Amino acid sequence: MAGRAGGERTVSTAETQATNIPPAEPSSPLAEPVEVTRAEYCVISCAGIFAGAGEIMASPMAPVPLLGARLARLTTEPDLLITDGEALILADTPPIGKTGPIEGWMPFRKVFDVVASGRRHVVMGANQIDRHGNQNLSAFGPLQHPTRQMFGVRGAPGNTINHPTSYWVPRHTARVFGETVDIVSGIGYDKVDPDNPAYDDLNIHRVVTNLGVFDFGGAGHTMRALSLHPGVTADEVAENTGFEIEGLADAPETRQPTAEELGLIRDVLDPKGVRNKEVR
Amino acid sequence: MPTDKTSTLDDVVAELRDGMTIGIGGWGSRRKPMALVRAIARSDVKDLTVVTYGGPDLGLLCAAGKVRRAYYGFVSLDSAPFYDPWFAKARTSGEIEVREMDEGMVKCGLEAAAARLPFLPIRAGLGSDVLKFWEGELKTVESPYPDADGRTQTLVAMPALKLDAAFVHLDLADAHGNAAYTGVDPYFDDLYCAAAERRYLETDQLVSTEVLVKTVPHQRLLLNRMNVDRVVHAPNGAHFTFAGEYGRDEKFQQFYVASAKEPDTWEAFSRRFLQVDEATYQREVTAWQAEQEENAQ
């Protein structure tokens, strides 16, 4: 039942191109070989999270997914709603760190209404993620006596059970991707009760890391490799993951950005290179 | 003429009781009723249960050893280093018992209390370790109405977060408890007041009712007289969090975090900024800011 409503809303490439990309200088491969940085592969991978998302609120919680959401909005997903991270809905798509004209009001209490409505796709960070997609950003160690305190569960339980959720991990290590998480903040597929429709909207859409793009389309909703960024080997991912990732050996390279995407990332959205501080 | 509710911080402290459940308004390091929090921290009250979207309010109360139990959706300083040091210490030393929950569950629990309901159903929390945090106190409820496919939803039955007292900071208020926010977000301050028996409001600007209603659009009038028992005029009272008319004092917040690292630095911080009345606090903050400027030159 998982992922039924608000579930896989992937739109074919042809479809998005037909509606949104001007046909002249489209998603064609780069004409000239250009050196693309790892951070830029991460940004286009985060943009890919929102492919086919439609008119929903994109809530990225870190710089690279924020750039991805804004890139998606400037290319194939113009109907996404984005906010200033505080309480205002932005009419335009400003560079990272800048605001601009607004189109609406979204104080925190209304965010919870959006969460409950399901019309949202959040990209959260994670201190830990397991192979079924359980996530921890709360604390390490025992619940009432942790060894390290982080934020607490924040909106992770509500996000994951209500609407599409993806994760961004700027440093892919076996400490993050371990066998189990200490505290389940964001719920994973093994928590779903198929007899309870309240779980139907669980949809952990993507995990994007500095090494590649993943989902939970493996056997029994386990983590699966969709692509590895150019220069990353399957061995490198395996060494930095505490469990087996399905499809790792056969994973293709992450696609090249288009010339349009590179221009938007470098000249419009992130001229100061904030992305390079998050991914080196 | 409606009741004049203007009060001092001492008037408020005189009404505190050991073991009470208090709600603290604002959000993270945003428009927290810090003057009231400082007054609670230097009072004799103990064994508090605190309900909050936590920030340095919870941190300062943990530093003062006032917290026995905390109900929260998160605890954050909202800017680097993000994690509150005193909350972290209280947690890693096992000093406080927590009922951690999803952020949306806090709103839901306050709404239940505001409507005098025992619970409200919510999806958030299902499948997560929130239920373990609550150690049996948090239960589920099954819908009496099956879905179209015949299956039945079982949801978290979020219990009412009933408060003995609520503490909030609004930017502008009159003497009777009418009050408005001037920033971008009301947060949940009206819900905290609606969920509480005694409601304590601090405000940067105490003005006449006429001035209040002429200064802001009607939609900003978040609290009315039925929501408030005492009004404390506390200019810059939300410091070092931000309020409508001033930003967060990021440098001072970082100083708070740095001071928490060692016993002697905390002792110095505490002597200068916490074991003093509010007027002295504000004076010392101004002096500290001037010192920082001088050192920077």
XYZ file of C-alpha atoms in Angstrom:
577
model
C 0.000 0.000 0.000
C 2.900 2.303 0.683
C 3.314 5.084 -1.812
C -0.189 4.777 -3.195
C -1.464 8.324 -2.940
C 1.166 11.007 -3.448
C 3.350 8.147 -4.523
C 5.414 7.592 -7.618
C 4.543 10.628 -9.653
C 7.395 10.340 -12.050
C 6.719 12.077 -15.309
C 8.499 10.913 -18.403
C 11.261 13.072 -19.760
C 9.356 13.602 -22.966
C 6.383 14.903 -21.036
C 8.331 17.442 -18.987
C 10.152 18.651 -22.039
C 6.954 19.088 -23.945
C 5.394 21.285 -21.290
C 8.238 23.145 -19.723
C 11.527 23.281 -21.526
C 11.874 25.554 -24.506
C 12.625 23.184 -27.367
C 15.592 25.120 -28.763
C 18.276 24.731 -26.075
C 17.032 21.803 -24.140
C 18.333 18.922 -22.130
C 20.745 18.014 -24.868
C 24.190 16.904 -23.810
C 26.768 19.621 -23.392
C 28.101 20.674 -26.769
C 31.650 21.096 -25.508
C 33.252 19.015 -22.771
C 33.058 21.097 -19.604
C 34.425 20.127 -16.218
C 31.463 19.495 -13.961
C 32.117 19.470 -10.230
C 30.814 16.887 -7.783
C 28.672 19.556 -6.149
C 27.048 20.280 -9.497
C 26.145 16.623 -10.008
C 24.617 16.768 -6.534
C 22.585 19.871 -7.411
C 21.111 18.369 -10.587
C 20.425 15.128 -8.681
C 18.527 17.161 -6.086
C 16.651 18.935 -8.873
C 15.722 15.479 -10.163
C 14.013 14.769 -6.830
C 11.267 17.182 -7.873
C 10.713 15.834 -11.396
C 6.969 15.582 -11.915
C 6.180 17.025 -8.488
C 3.721 19.586 -9.848
C 2.106 22.278 -7.719
C 3.363 21.357 -4.269
C 5.637 22.951 -1.694
C 9.314 22.068 -2.101
C 10.976 22.176 1.316
C 14.723 21.682 1.018
C 16.572 21.871 4.357
C 20.170 22.473 3.182
C 21.982 24.509 0.503
C 22.469 21.815 -2.171
C 18.842 20.578 -2.137
C 17.733 24.231 -2.009
C 19.704 24.842 -5.188
C 18.191 21.688 -6.638
C 14.637 22.786 -5.884
C 15.230 26.222 -7.372
C 16.919 24.715 -10.413
C 13.916 22.435 -10.927
C 11.633 25.451 -10.626
C 13.605 27.360 -13.256
C 13.615 24.432 -15.673
C 10.992 21.701 -15.615
C 8.908 22.426 -12.487
C 7.694 26.042 -12.626
C 4.654 25.364 -10.429
C 6.647 24.393 -7.324
C 6.079 26.588 -4.285
C 9.223 27.677 -2.483
C 9.645 29.782 0.647
C 12.298 31.992 2.174
C 12.758 29.388 4.919
C 10.975 31.674 7.341
C 7.338 32.519 6.562
C 7.074 33.940 3.052
C 6.306 32.185 -0.240
C 8.587 33.471 -2.988
C 7.086 34.573 -6.307
C 10.431 34.494 -8.097
C 13.343 32.086 -7.846
C 16.156 34.115 -6.298
C 19.766 33.019 -5.820
C 20.659 31.201 -2.609
C 20.815 33.626 0.324
C 18.654 36.212 -1.425
C 14.959 36.947 -1.190
C 12.730 38.561 -3.762
C 9.111 39.352 -4.544
C 6.681 37.191 -2.611
C 3.379 35.572 -3.507
C 2.071 34.429 -0.159
C 2.346 33.738 3.557
C 3.433 30.461 5.106
C 3.994 30.785 8.876
C 4.946 27.595 10.727
C 1.395 26.770 11.786
C 0.311 26.774 8.152
C 3.271 24.550 7.264
C 1.719 21.880 9.487
C -1.513 22.233 7.522
C 0.477 21.694 4.320
C 2.188 18.643 5.832
C -1.164 17.122 6.733
C -2.500 17.896 3.235
C 0.285 15.893 1.615
C 1.095 18.675 -0.885
C 4.747 18.868 -0.015
C 8.064 17.201 -0.724
C 10.691 17.718 1.940
C 14.416 17.054 1.606
C 15.768 16.530 5.098
C 19.246 15.850 6.364
C 20.042 12.729 8.342
C 22.526 11.684 10.986
C 21.622 8.069 10.259
C 19.656 6.194 7.556
C 19.165 2.430 7.461
C 18.489 0.167 4.502
C 14.709 0.452 4.909
C 14.800 4.225 5.025
C 14.484 4.795 8.751
C 16.175 8.101 9.568
C 17.557 9.715 12.706
C 18.211 13.395 13.345
C 17.205 13.331 17.019
C 20.047 11.990 19.167
C 22.482 9.090 19.480
C 22.173 6.522 22.235
C 19.312 5.610 24.591
C 16.132 7.701 24.301
C 16.146 9.063 27.856
C 19.901 9.200 28.270
C 21.511 9.898 24.897
C 25.244 9.991 24.295
C 24.878 12.902 21.878
C 21.955 15.280 21.555
C 20.905 16.710 18.211
C 17.569 18.409 17.330
C 15.012 15.926 18.555
C 12.683 14.391 15.977
C 11.557 17.773 14.573
C 8.964 17.332 11.811
C 10.423 14.031 10.596
C 7.641 11.699 11.851
C 4.926 13.900 10.365
C 6.791 14.530 7.124
C 7.492 10.896 6.397
C 4.000 9.619 7.116
C 2.249 12.410 5.212
C 4.076 13.248 2.010
C 7.050 12.516 -0.235
C 10.328 12.760 1.636
C 13.866 12.634 0.315
C 17.212 12.850 2.061
C 20.401 14.722 1.329
C 23.658 13.429 2.789
C 26.687 15.550 1.852
C 29.149 13.008 3.258
C 28.218 9.420 2.540
C 29.785 7.242 5.252
C 29.086 3.944 6.967
C 28.338 5.931 10.129
C 25.381 7.544 8.386
C 24.320 4.472 6.430
C 24.466 1.865 9.177
C 22.625 -1.337 10.007
C 20.197 0.385 12.384
C 19.377 3.914 13.482
C 19.482 4.829 17.173
C 16.207 6.758 17.136
C 13.576 6.522 14.393
C 12.638 10.126 13.564
C 11.719 9.610 9.905
C 9.990 6.283 9.424
C 11.169 3.609 6.998
C 9.309 1.051 4.900
C 9.597 -1.718 7.487
C 7.411 0.354 9.816
C 4.423 0.322 7.484
C 1.312 -1.495 8.677
C -0.419 -2.475 5.419
C -3.743 -2.885 7.213
C -3.653 0.725 8.399
C -4.397 3.255 5.619
C -2.736 5.979 7.707
C 0.574 4.610 6.364
C -0.427 4.679 2.701
C 1.383 7.897 1.835
C 4.850 6.878 3.004
C 7.071 7.681 0.039
C 10.792 7.965 0.582
C 11.522 9.105 -2.897
C 15.296 9.587 -3.135
C 18.499 9.722 -1.175
C 21.082 11.960 -2.808
C 24.618 11.882 -1.437
C 28.017 13.135 -2.506
C 28.507 9.681 -4.060
C 25.277 9.034 -5.917
C 21.510 8.819 -6.164
C 19.516 6.112 -4.420
C 15.942 5.076 -3.719
C 14.180 2.301 -1.831
C 13.173 0.293 -4.867
C 15.272 -2.713 -3.842
C 13.751 -6.019 -2.711
C 11.329 -5.392 0.160
C 11.744 -1.610 -0.180
C 15.437 -1.599 0.546
C 18.009 0.922 -0.591
C 18.959 0.721 -4.246
C 21.501 2.593 -6.340
C 20.061 4.594 -9.221
C 23.274 6.283 -10.329
C 26.774 7.045 -9.102
C 28.324 10.398 -9.763
C 31.114 10.332 -12.366
C 34.385 9.318 -10.691
C 32.653 7.315 -7.952
C 33.107 3.542 -7.974
C 30.770 0.881 -6.649
C 33.540 -0.183 -4.272
C 33.768 3.306 -2.835
C 30.033 3.316 -2.105
C 30.141 -0.200 -0.657
C 33.046 0.719 1.639
C 31.105 3.690 2.910
C 27.811 1.913 3.516
C 27.097 -0.400 6.445
C 24.698 -2.613 4.491
C 24.347 -3.997 0.987
C 22.877 -1.605 -1.559
C 20.942 -3.264 -4.341
C 21.997 -2.633 -7.936
C 25.281 -1.050 -6.951
C 27.424 -2.945 -9.456
C 25.131 -2.069 -12.345
C 24.382 1.541 -11.431
C 24.964 3.939 -14.322
C 26.715 7.268 -14.057
C 24.676 10.266 -12.962
C 23.683 12.115 -16.112
C 25.503 15.205 -17.326
C 23.922 18.571 -16.607
C 22.646 20.491 -19.592
C 24.299 23.728 -20.594
C 21.211 25.541 -19.351
C 21.440 23.860 -15.947
C 25.127 24.647 -15.555
C 24.494 28.272 -16.468
C 21.661 28.533 -13.960
C 23.708 26.938 -11.181
C 26.895 28.903 -11.816
C 25.648 32.287 -12.947
C 22.157 32.658 -11.497
C 21.486 30.545 -8.413
C 24.887 30.137 -6.791
C 27.461 32.560 -8.213
C 29.397 32.530 -4.925
C 29.792 28.748 -4.901
C 27.974 27.964 -1.650
C 27.499 24.431 -3.057
C 31.232 23.834 -2.929
C 31.325 24.395 0.825
C 28.814 21.613 1.355
C 30.359 19.162 -1.116
C 34.073 19.278 -1.675
C -12.777 50.086 32.126
C -11.428 46.536 31.825
C -8.929 45.281 34.404
C -5.443 46.729 34.363
C -3.243 43.623 34.247
C 0.142 45.309 34.178
C 2.489 43.440 36.495
C 6.132 43.123 37.369
C 8.289 40.054 36.806
C 8.230 39.632 40.610
C 4.417 39.510 40.544
C 4.675 36.643 38.074
C 7.350 34.776 40.011
C 5.185 35.015 43.148
C 2.553 32.896 41.374
C 4.895 30.066 40.370
C 4.592 26.692 42.100
C 6.909 23.712 42.225
C 5.997 20.955 39.791
C 3.833 23.063 37.535
C 3.465 22.435 33.819
C 4.401 25.514 31.834
C 4.186 26.279 28.142
C 6.686 28.676 26.605
C 5.724 30.453 23.391
C 7.871 31.504 20.442
C 9.839 28.985 18.371
C 13.498 27.930 18.663
C 15.416 31.159 19.006
C 12.480 33.299 17.841
C 10.358 35.632 19.963
C 10.871 33.712 23.173
C 9.607 35.320 26.414
C 13.171 35.483 27.679
C 12.567 38.121 30.394
C 9.993 35.764 31.949
C 12.308 32.782 31.415
C 15.152 34.612 33.169
C 12.780 35.459 36.038
C 11.736 31.788 36.338
C 15.382 30.691 36.171
C 16.392 32.880 39.142
C 13.269 32.057 41.179
C 13.018 29.274 43.776
C 10.570 27.212 41.744
C 11.609 23.642 40.864
C 10.542 20.402 39.164
C 8.935 22.097 36.192
C 7.408 20.303 33.248
C 8.039 22.437 30.172
C 6.075 22.312 26.898
C 7.825 24.128 24.072
C 9.178 24.454 20.573
C 12.502 24.627 22.342
C 15.360 27.051 22.054
C 17.556 28.850 24.580
C 14.486 29.178 26.845
C 14.665 25.484 27.601
C 18.464 25.729 27.714
C 18.468 28.426 30.402
C 15.892 26.567 32.486
C 17.982 23.382 32.222
C 21.090 25.367 33.218
C 19.229 26.552 36.315
C 18.156 22.979 37.123
C 14.462 23.849 36.925
C 13.312 21.173 34.484
C 12.152 17.718 35.495
C 10.326 16.873 32.311
C 10.142 18.367 28.817
C 7.596 18.026 26.037
C 8.957 19.380 22.758
C 8.987 18.996 18.987
C 12.614 20.052 18.727
C 15.256 22.110 20.496
C 17.268 24.448 18.283
C 19.142 27.722 18.456
C 18.256 28.234 14.757
C 21.801 29.317 13.887
C 25.210 27.704 14.347
C 25.983 25.694 16.438
C 22.240 24.874 16.416
C 22.162 22.422 19.347
C 21.505 24.075 22.707
C 24.392 23.203 25.060
C 22.406 23.126 28.321
C 19.586 21.051 26.931
C 22.233 18.688 25.544
C 23.914 18.443 28.963
C 20.627 17.785 30.724
C 19.883 15.026 28.211
C 23.277 13.315 28.125
C 23.404 13.318 31.921
C 19.883 11.857 32.048
C 18.706 14.712 34.295
C 15.426 15.275 32.516
C 12.709 12.963 31.333
C 11.503 13.801 27.857
C 8.334 13.364 25.871
C 9.825 14.150 22.501
C 7.287 14.396 19.676
C 6.746 15.499 16.111
C 6.457 19.290 15.747
C 2.909 18.976 14.454
C 1.958 16.977 17.548
C 2.779 19.968 19.773
C 0.312 22.126 17.846
C -2.237 19.309 17.920
C -1.901 18.810 21.702
C -2.293 22.537 22.378
C -5.350 22.658 20.109
C -6.902 19.744 21.996
C -6.345 21.536 25.313
C -7.679 24.801 23.873
C -10.893 23.035 22.845
C -11.092 21.140 26.169
C -10.830 17.829 24.321
C -8.987 14.827 25.793
C -7.183 14.159 22.505
C -7.111 14.860 18.786
C -6.194 12.284 16.146
C -3.061 12.852 14.081
C -1.006 10.750 11.695
C 2.357 12.122 12.814
C 4.150 9.867 15.248
C 2.952 6.547 13.818
C 5.794 4.137 13.127
C 8.392 6.395 14.748
C 10.161 6.226 18.102
C 7.922 9.011 19.414
C 5.718 6.318 20.942
C 8.748 4.867 22.754
C 9.701 8.312 24.071
C 6.265 8.520 25.675
C 6.636 5.194 27.480
C 3.011 4.144 27.241
C 1.524 7.615 27.768
C 0.816 8.011 24.072
C -1.938 5.842 22.670
C -3.627 5.305 19.320
C -7.268 5.623 18.347
C -9.166 3.740 15.651
C -11.542 5.581 13.357
C -15.198 4.524 13.663
C -15.477 5.220 9.929
C -13.765 2.724 7.634
C -12.068 4.005 4.470
C -13.634 3.317 1.073
C -11.595 0.121 0.696
C -12.865 -1.266 3.985
C -9.656 -0.775 5.924
C -9.754 1.385 9.054
C -7.319 4.137 10.000
C -5.586 3.888 13.336
C -4.061 7.203 14.358
C -2.083 8.702 17.187
C -4.481 10.018 19.864
C -2.530 13.137 20.743
C -3.435 13.961 24.361
C -4.334 17.526 25.304
C -1.260 19.455 26.439
C -2.963 21.153 29.374
C -0.818 23.861 30.901
C -0.850 25.358 34.384
C 0.742 28.470 32.926
C 1.708 29.923 29.570
C 4.488 32.460 28.980
C 4.586 34.416 25.723
C 6.253 37.478 24.242
C 4.317 39.770 21.891
C 5.730 42.914 20.331
C 2.861 45.216 21.223
C 0.170 45.077 23.918
C -2.226 47.131 26.008
C -2.663 46.914 29.778
C -5.646 44.588 29.465
C -4.067 41.764 27.506
C -4.879 42.676 23.935
C -1.691 42.007 22.024
C -0.188 41.827 18.548
C 2.844 40.436 16.771
C 4.596 42.608 14.197
C 6.998 40.097 12.643
C 6.259 37.544 9.923
C 4.941 34.764 12.126
C 2.534 34.493 15.072
C 4.107 31.144 15.979
C 1.714 29.390 18.410
C 1.418 31.922 21.203
C -2.382 32.121 21.070
C -2.575 28.329 21.394
C -0.271 28.304 24.427
C -2.519 30.887 26.088
C -5.657 29.006 25.119
C -4.239 25.790 26.598
C -3.284 27.340 29.956
C -4.953 28.251 33.206
C -2.750 31.276 33.936
C -1.448 33.320 31.006
C 1.582 35.614 31.295
C 2.365 38.036 28.514
C 5.513 40.108 28.211
C 5.687 42.871 25.632
C 8.254 45.231 24.158
C 5.780 48.082 23.882
C 2.941 48.763 26.278
C 0.497 51.121 24.556
C -3.120 52.246 24.796
C -5.760 50.052 23.206
C -6.386 52.797 20.669
C -2.746 52.934 19.622
C -2.524 49.139 19.516
C -5.425 48.694 17.121
C -4.317 51.605 14.933
C -0.729 50.360 14.722
C -1.344 46.908 13.297
C -3.776 45.317 10.839
C -6.573 43.517 12.648
C -5.245 40.097 11.710
C -2.156 40.711 13.839
C -4.222 41.080 17.039
C -3.359 37.571 18.197
C -4.494 37.781 21.834
C -7.597 39.318 23.365
C -8.423 40.025 27.017
C -9.835 36.536 27.612
C -6.404 35.048 26.798
C -4.236 36.933 29.298
C -3.959 37.268 33.096
C -0.864 39.432 33.513
C 0.960 41.869 31.241
C 4.623 42.657 31.868
C 6.268 45.569 30.082
C 9.671 44.128 29.113
C 11.433 46.169 26.419
C 13.924 43.979 24.537
C 12.490 41.161 26.641
C 12.895 38.533 23.909
C 16.661 39.131 23.791
C 18.810 37.261 22.652
C 16.140 35.703 20.441
C 14.508 37.951 17.874
C 11.169 39.710 18.035
C 9.237 41.841 15.590
C 11.287 44.979 16.076
C 14.776 43.558 16.580
C 16.919 40.773 15.194
C 18.485 37.873 17.020
C 21.654 38.859 18.897
C 23.750 36.195 17.156
C 26.974 37.235 18.888
C 25.429 37.065 22.313
C 23.820 33.716 21.542
C 27.227 32.400 20.495
C 28.658 33.832 23.711
C 25.965 31.976 25.658
C 26.973 28.724 23.920
C 30.702 29.318 24.424
C 30.153 30.189 28.084
C 28.390 26.865 28.678
C 31.557 24.903 27.823
C 33.451 25.282 31.123
C 32.260 25.739 34.723
C 34.255 28.940 35.238
C 33.084 30.627 32.039
C 29.510 29.690 32.888
C 29.914 31.023 36.414
C 31.067 34.346 34.961
C 28.180 34.425 32.487
C 25.691 33.502 35.159
C 26.976 36.113 37.653
C 26.847 38.878 35.087
C 23.678 38.034 33.154
C 21.507 35.614 35.107
C 21.845 36.248 38.843
C 20.657 39.811 38.236
C 17.320 41.503 37.726
C 16.002 42.282 34.249
C 17.067 45.933 34.262
C 20.620 44.926 35.157
C 20.560 42.211 32.480
C 19.599 44.732 29.821
C 22.246 47.193 31.027
C 24.935 44.499 31.062
C 23.952 43.323 27.574
C 24.340 46.866 26.265
C 27.720 47.130 27.982
C 28.763 43.727 26.595
C 27.802 44.778 23.075
C 29.917 47.935 23.454
C 32.847 45.799 24.671
C 32.522 43.593 21.596
C 32.587 46.638 19.331
C 35.680 47.924 21.076
C 37.434 44.561 20.832
C 36.572 44.366 17.158
C 38.311 47.659 16.430
